[in-house]
Coordinates of C-alpha atoms and ligand atoms in Angstrom, one line a residue:
X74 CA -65.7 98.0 2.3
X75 CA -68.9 95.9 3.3
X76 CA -68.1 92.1 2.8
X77 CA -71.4 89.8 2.6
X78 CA -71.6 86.1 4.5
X79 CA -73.2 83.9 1.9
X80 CA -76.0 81.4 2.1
X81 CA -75.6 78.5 -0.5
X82 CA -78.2 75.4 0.4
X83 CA -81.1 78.1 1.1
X84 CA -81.1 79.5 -2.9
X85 CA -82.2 75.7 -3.9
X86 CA -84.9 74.9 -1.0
X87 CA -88.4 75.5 -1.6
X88 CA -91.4 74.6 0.4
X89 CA -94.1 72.5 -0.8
X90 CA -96.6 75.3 -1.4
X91 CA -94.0 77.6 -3.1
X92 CA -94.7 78.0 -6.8
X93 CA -93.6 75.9 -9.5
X94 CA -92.9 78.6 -11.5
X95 CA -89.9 79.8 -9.2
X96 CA -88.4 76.3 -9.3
X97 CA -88.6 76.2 -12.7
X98 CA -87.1 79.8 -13.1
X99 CA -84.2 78.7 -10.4
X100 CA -83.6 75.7 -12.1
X101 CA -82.9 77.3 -15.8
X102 CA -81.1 80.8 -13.8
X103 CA -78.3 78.7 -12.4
X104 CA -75.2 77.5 -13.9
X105 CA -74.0 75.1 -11.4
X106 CA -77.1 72.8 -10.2
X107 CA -80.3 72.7 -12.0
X108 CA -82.4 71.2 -9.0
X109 CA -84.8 72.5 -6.7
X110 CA -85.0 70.7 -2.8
X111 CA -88.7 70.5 -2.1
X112 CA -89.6 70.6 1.6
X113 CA -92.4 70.2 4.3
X114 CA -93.6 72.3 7.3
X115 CA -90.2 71.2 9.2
X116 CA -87.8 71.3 6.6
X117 CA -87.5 67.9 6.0
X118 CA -86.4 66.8 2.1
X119 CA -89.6 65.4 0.5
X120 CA -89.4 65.5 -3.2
X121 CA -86.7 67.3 -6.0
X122 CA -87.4 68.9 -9.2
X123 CA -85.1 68.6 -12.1
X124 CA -85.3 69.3 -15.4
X125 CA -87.5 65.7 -15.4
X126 CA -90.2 67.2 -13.8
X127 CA -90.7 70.4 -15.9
X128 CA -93.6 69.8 -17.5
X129 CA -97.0 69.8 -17.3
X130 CA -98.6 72.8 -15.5
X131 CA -98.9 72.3 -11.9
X132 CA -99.3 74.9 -9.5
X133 CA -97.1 74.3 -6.9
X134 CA -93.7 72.5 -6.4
X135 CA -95.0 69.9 -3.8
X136 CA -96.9 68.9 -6.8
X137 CA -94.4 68.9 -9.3
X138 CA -91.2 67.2 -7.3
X139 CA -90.0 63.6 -7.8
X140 CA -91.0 62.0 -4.2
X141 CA -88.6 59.1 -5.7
X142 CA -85.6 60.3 -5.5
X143 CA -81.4 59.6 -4.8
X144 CA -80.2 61.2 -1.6
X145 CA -77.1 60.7 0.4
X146 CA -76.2 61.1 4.2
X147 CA -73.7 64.2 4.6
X148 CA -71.6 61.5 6.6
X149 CA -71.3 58.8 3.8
X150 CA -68.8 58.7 1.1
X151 CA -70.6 61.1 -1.0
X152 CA -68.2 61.0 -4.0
X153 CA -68.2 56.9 -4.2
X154 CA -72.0 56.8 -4.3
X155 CA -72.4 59.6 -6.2
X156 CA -70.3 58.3 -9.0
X157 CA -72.7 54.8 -9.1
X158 CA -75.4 57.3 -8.8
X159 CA -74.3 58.7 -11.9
X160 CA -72.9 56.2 -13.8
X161 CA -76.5 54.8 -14.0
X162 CA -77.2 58.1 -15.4
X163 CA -80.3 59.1 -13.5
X164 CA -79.6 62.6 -12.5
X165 CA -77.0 65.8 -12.3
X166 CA -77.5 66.5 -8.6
X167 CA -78.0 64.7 -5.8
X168 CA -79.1 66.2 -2.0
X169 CA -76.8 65.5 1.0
X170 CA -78.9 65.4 4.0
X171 CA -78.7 65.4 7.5
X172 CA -80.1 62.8 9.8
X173 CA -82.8 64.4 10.2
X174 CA -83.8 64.7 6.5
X175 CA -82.6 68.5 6.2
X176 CA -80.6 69.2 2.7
X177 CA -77.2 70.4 3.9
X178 CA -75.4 70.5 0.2
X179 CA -76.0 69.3 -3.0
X180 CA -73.2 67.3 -5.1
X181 CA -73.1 67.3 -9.4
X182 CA -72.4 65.2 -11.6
X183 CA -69.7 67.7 -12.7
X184 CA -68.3 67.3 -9.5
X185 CA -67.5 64.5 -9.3
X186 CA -66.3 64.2 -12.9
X187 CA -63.8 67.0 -12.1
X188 CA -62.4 64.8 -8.8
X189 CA -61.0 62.2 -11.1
X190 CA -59.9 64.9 -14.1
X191 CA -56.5 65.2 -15.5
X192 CA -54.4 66.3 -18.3
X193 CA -56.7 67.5 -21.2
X194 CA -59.6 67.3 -19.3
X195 CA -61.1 70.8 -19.2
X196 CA -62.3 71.3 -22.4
X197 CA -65.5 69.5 -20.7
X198 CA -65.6 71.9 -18.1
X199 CA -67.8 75.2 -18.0
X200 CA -65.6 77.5 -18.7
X201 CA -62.5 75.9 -18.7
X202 CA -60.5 79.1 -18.0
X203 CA -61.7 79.0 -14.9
X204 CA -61.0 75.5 -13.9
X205 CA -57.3 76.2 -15.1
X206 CA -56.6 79.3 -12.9
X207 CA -58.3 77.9 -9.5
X208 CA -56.5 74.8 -10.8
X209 CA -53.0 75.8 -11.8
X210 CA -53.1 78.6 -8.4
X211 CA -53.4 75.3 -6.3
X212 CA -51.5 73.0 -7.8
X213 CA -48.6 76.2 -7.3
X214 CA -49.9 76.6 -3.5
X215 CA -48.9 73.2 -3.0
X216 CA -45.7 73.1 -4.5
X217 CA -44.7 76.1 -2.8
X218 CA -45.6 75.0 0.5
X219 CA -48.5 77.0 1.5
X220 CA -51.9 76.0 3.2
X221 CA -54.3 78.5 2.0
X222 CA -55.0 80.7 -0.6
X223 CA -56.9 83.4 -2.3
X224 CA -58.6 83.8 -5.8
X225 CA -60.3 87.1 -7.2
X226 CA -62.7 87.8 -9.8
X227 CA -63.3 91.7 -10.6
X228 CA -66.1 92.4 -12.5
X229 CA -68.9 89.8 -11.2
X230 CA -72.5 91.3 -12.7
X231 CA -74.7 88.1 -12.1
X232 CA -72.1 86.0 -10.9
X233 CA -72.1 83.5 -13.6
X234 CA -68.0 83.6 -13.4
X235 CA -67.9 84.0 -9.9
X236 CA -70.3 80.8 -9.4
X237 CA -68.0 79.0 -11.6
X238 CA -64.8 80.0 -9.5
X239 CA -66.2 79.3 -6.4
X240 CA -67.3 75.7 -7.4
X241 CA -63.7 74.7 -8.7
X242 CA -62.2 76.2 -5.7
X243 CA -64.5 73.7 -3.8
X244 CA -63.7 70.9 -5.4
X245 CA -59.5 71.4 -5.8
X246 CA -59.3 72.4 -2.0
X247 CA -61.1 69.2 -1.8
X248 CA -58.7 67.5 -4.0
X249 CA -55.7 68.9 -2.8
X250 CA -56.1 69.9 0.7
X251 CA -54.7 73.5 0.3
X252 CA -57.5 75.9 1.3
X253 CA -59.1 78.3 -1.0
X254 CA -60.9 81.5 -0.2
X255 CA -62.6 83.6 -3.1
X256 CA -63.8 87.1 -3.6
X257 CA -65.6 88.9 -6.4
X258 CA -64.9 92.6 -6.0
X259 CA -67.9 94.7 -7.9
X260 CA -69.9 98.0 -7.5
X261 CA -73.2 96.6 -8.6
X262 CA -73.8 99.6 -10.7
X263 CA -72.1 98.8 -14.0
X264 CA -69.9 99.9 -16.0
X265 CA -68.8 103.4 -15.3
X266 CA -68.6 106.7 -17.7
X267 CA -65.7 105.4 -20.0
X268 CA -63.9 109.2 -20.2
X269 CA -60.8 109.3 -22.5
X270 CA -59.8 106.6 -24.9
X271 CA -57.9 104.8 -22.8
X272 CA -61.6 103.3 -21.5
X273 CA -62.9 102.5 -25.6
X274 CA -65.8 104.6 -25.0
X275 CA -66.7 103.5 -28.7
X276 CA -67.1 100.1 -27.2
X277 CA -68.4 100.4 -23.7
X278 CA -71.3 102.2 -22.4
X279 CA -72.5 103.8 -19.0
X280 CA -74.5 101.0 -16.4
X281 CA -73.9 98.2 -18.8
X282 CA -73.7 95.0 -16.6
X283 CA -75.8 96.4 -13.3
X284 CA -77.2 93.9 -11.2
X285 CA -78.2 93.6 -7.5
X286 CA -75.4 92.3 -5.0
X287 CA -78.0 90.8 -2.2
X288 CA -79.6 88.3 -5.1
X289 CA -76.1 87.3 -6.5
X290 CA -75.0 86.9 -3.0
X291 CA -77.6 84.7 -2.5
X292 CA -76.2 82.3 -5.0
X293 CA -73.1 81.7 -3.5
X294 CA -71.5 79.3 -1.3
X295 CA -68.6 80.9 0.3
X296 CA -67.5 83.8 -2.2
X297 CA -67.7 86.9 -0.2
X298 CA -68.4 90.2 -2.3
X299 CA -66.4 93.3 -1.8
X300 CA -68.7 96.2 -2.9
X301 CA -67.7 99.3 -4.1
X302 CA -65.9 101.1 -6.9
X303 CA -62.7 98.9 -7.7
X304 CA -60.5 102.0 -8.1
X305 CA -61.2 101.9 -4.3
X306 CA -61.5 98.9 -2.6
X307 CA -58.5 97.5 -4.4
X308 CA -56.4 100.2 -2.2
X309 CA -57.0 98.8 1.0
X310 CA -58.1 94.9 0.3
X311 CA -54.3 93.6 0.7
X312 CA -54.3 92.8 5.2
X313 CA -53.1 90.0 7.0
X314 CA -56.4 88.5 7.3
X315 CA -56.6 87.4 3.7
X316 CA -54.8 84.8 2.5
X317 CA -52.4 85.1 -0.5
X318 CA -53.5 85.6 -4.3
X319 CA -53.2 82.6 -6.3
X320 CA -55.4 83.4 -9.2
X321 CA -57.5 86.9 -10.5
X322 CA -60.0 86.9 -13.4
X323 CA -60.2 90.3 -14.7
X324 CA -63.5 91.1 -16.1
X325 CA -64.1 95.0 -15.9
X326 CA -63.7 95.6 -19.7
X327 CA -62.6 99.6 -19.2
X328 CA -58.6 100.7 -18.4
X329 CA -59.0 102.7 -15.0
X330 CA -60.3 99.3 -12.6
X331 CA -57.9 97.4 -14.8
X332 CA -54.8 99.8 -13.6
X333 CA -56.0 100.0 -10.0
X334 CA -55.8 96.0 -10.0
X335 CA -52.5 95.5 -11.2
X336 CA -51.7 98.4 -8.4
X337 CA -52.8 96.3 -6.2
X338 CA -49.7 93.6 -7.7
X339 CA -47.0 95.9 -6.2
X340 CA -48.6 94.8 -2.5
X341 CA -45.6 93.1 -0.5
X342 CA -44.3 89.5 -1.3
X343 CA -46.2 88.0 1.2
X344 CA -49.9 88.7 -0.1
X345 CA -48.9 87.1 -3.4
X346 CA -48.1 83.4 -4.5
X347 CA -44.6 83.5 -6.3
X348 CA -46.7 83.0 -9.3
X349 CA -50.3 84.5 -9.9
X350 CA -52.2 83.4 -12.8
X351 CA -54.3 85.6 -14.4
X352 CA -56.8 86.0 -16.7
X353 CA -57.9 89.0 -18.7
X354 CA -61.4 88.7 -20.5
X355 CA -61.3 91.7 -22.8
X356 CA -57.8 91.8 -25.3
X357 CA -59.2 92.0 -28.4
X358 CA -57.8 93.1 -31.5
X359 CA -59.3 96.1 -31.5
X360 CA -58.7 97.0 -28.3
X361 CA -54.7 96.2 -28.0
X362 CA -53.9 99.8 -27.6
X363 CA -56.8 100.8 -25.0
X364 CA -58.4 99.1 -21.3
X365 CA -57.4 95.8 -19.9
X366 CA -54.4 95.0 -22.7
X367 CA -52.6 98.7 -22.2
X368 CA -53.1 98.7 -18.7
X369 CA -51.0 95.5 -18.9
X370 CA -48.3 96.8 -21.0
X371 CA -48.2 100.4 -19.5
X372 CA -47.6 97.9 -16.1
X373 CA -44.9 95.8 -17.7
X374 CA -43.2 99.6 -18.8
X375 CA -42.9 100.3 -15.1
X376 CA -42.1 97.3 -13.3
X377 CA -38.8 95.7 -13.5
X378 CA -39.2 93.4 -10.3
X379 CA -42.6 91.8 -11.7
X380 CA -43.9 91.3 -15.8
X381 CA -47.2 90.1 -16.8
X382 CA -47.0 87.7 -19.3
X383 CA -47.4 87.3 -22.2
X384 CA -48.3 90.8 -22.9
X385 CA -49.7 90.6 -26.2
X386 CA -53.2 89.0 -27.2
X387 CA -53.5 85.8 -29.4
X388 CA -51.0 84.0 -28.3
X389 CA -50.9 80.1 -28.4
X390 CA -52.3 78.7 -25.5
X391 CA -48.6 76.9 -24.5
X392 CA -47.1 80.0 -24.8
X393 CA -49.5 81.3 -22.5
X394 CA -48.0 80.0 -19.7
X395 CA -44.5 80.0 -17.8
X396 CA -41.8 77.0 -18.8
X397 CA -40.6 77.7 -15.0
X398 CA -39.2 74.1 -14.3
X399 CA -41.2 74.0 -10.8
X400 CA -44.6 73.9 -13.0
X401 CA -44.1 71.2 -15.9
X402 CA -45.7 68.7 -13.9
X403 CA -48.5 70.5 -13.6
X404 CA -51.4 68.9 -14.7
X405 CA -53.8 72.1 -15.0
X406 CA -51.2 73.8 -17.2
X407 CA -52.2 72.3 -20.5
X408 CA -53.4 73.3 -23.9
X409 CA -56.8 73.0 -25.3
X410 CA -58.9 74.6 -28.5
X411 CA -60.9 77.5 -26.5
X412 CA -60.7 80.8 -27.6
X413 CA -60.1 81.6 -23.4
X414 CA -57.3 80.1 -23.0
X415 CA -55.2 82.8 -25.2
X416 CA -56.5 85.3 -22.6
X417 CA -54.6 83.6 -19.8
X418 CA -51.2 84.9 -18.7
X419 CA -49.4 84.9 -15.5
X420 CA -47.8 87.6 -13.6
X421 CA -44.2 86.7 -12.8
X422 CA -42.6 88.0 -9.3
X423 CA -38.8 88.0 -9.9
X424 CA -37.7 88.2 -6.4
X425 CA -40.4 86.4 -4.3
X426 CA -38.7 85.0 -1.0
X427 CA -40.4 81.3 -1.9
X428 CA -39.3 81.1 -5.6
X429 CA -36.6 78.4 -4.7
X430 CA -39.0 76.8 -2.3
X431 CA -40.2 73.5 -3.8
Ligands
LIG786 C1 -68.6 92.2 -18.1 S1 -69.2 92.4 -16.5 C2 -68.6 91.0 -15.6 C3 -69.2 89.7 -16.0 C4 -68.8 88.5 -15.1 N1 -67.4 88.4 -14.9 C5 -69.3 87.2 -15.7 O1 -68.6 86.3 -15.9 O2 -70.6 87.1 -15.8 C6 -68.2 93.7 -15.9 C7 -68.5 94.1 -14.4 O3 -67.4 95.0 -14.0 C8 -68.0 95.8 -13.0 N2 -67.1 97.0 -12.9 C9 -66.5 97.7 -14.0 N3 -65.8 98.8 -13.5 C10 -65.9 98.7 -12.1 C11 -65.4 99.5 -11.1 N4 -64.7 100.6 -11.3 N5 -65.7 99.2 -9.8 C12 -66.5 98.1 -9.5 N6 -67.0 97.3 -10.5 C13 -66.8 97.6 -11.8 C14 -69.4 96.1 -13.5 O4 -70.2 96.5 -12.5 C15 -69.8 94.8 -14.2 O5 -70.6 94.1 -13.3

């Protein structure tokens, strides 16, 4: 199981002579900050490029960048004058520096907005699914008295999800002071032979979804990628070293990774928040009696300790979620119009020592 550190601030920096072309490309290619830090010989911050500055046809980004623009020092109170910054509407990302002029992070408009969000808010998020598992996981975490905690994506490709996950795990361990690790567990190689009907090979093929690992790891901040075939690495990911599931995506469209990650459920108590919300990205109707939603209902058949739920697909989002009186306070559990939202269930352990822990 090989587990890569990431390197977040070094995907957005270019030097002066590096070609505009790349900046723009990085700029469009990323779902989280459309800027590009421009720097000189000693890595100092000299210019940015935003969507503003594409246009034109120059060769290089030191001619392209913005030499006029907002930065803030990595020790000021980068969410209060961020949200001037914004509210006079200038830009969507904004470099933290060090003394010295070096970017050290960069801080979105999105961020900030998601800070101050509340009941109902998501619908303006990317991907609001997303925001509602790290969200809800959290909010659970801290409830239930623990510190730290994991969330999981399987089935990463490019990392578009995974991005996503790691940047609302940011910003509600920021909010909320409970500590949030996150892994994306993928081969790299696609989708595997879907043998038997149980994988829908009418709807799935062979190396759909390949991508390399080193460029998506370079994207992230602090995900770490677990790299192998799922069916494996799943087996022997639960230690005492990671801290315990709040919240898995599951995004592996075929029935034999979906089974070996609910395997990975019947782990002991103590790798596992009382509650685990879950998401599931491929129910569809005409795939109720094959991958992801029989693997959750063959599961359900066996386990009388633990139930995924609900187990059927299209659903109401309210009924989506537990009634458990410990969670109706919560303000990430909450309905809203996207078609996501009926995908999300939770997976219910009966007997967890901390279920009457407030
Ligand atoms: C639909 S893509 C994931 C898309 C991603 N979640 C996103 O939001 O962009 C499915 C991914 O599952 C991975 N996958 C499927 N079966 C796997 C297995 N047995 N082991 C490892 N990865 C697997 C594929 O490599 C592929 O990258």
């Amino acid at each position: 199981m090989e587990i890569y550190p990431p390197d977040f601030v070094a995907y957005f920096v270019m030097h002066e002579n590096d070609s505009y072309y790349e900046a723009a490309y990085k700029i469009s290619r990323h779902n989280q900050f459309h800027i590009v830090l421009v720097v000189d010989d000693y890595g100092k911050l000299v210019g940015i490029i935003t969507k503003n500055e594409l246009r034109g046809y120059p060769k290089t980004a030191g001619e392209a960048c913005n030499r006029k623009f907002p930065f803030i020092y990595k020790q000021q109170d980068r969410y209060a004058i961020a949200a001037k910054m914004f509210a006079e509407d200038i830009f969507d990302d904004i470099p933290i520096v060090d003394d010295d002029m070096h970017p050290v992070d960069i801080l979105s408009r999105f961020q900030v907005f998601i800070r101050h969000a509340t009941f109902g808010n998501y619908v303006a998020c990317d991907r609001p699914h997303y925001a509602k598992l790290v969200g809800a996981a959290v909010w659970e975490a801290k409830n239930k008295g623990y510190d730290s905690i994991s969330v999981i994506e399987f089935g990463v490709a490019g990392g578009a999800g995974l991005r996503l996950m790691e940047f609302y795990a940011i910003e509600f361990e920021r909010l909320y002071g409970v500590k949030v690790d996150v892994y994306g567990f993928d081969s790299g190689e696609g989708l595997f032979e879907p043998i038997g009907y149980r994988n829908a090979p009418q709807s799935w093929s062979t190396g759909w979804f390949q991508f390399d690992i080193d460029k998506v790891q370079r994207t992230l901040r602090r995900a770490k990628l677990v790299v192998g075939d799922i069916c494996q690495t799943s087996k022997s990911f639960l230690t005492d070293d990671i801290a315990p599931i709040g919240a898995i995506a599951v995004d592996v469209d075929t029935y034999d990774p979906t089974v070996a990650i609910l395997d990975m459920l019947l782990g002991a108590d103590k790798y596992f928040l009382p509650l685990v919300y879950m998401y599931f990205d491929d129910i569809m109707a005409d795939l109720e009696f094959q991958c992801e939603t029989l693997a959750i209902k063959d599961f359900n058949a066996k386990q009388n300790l633990m139930k995924i739920s609900p187990e059927g697909w299209n659903l109401s989002p309210h009924g989506c979620w537990t009634s458990s009186s410990a969670l109706t306070d919560n303000p990430y559990i909450c309905s809203d119009d996207s078609e996501e939202m009926k995908l999300m269930k939770t997976l219910v352990r009966f007997n967890h020592s901390r279920i009457s822990l407030k």
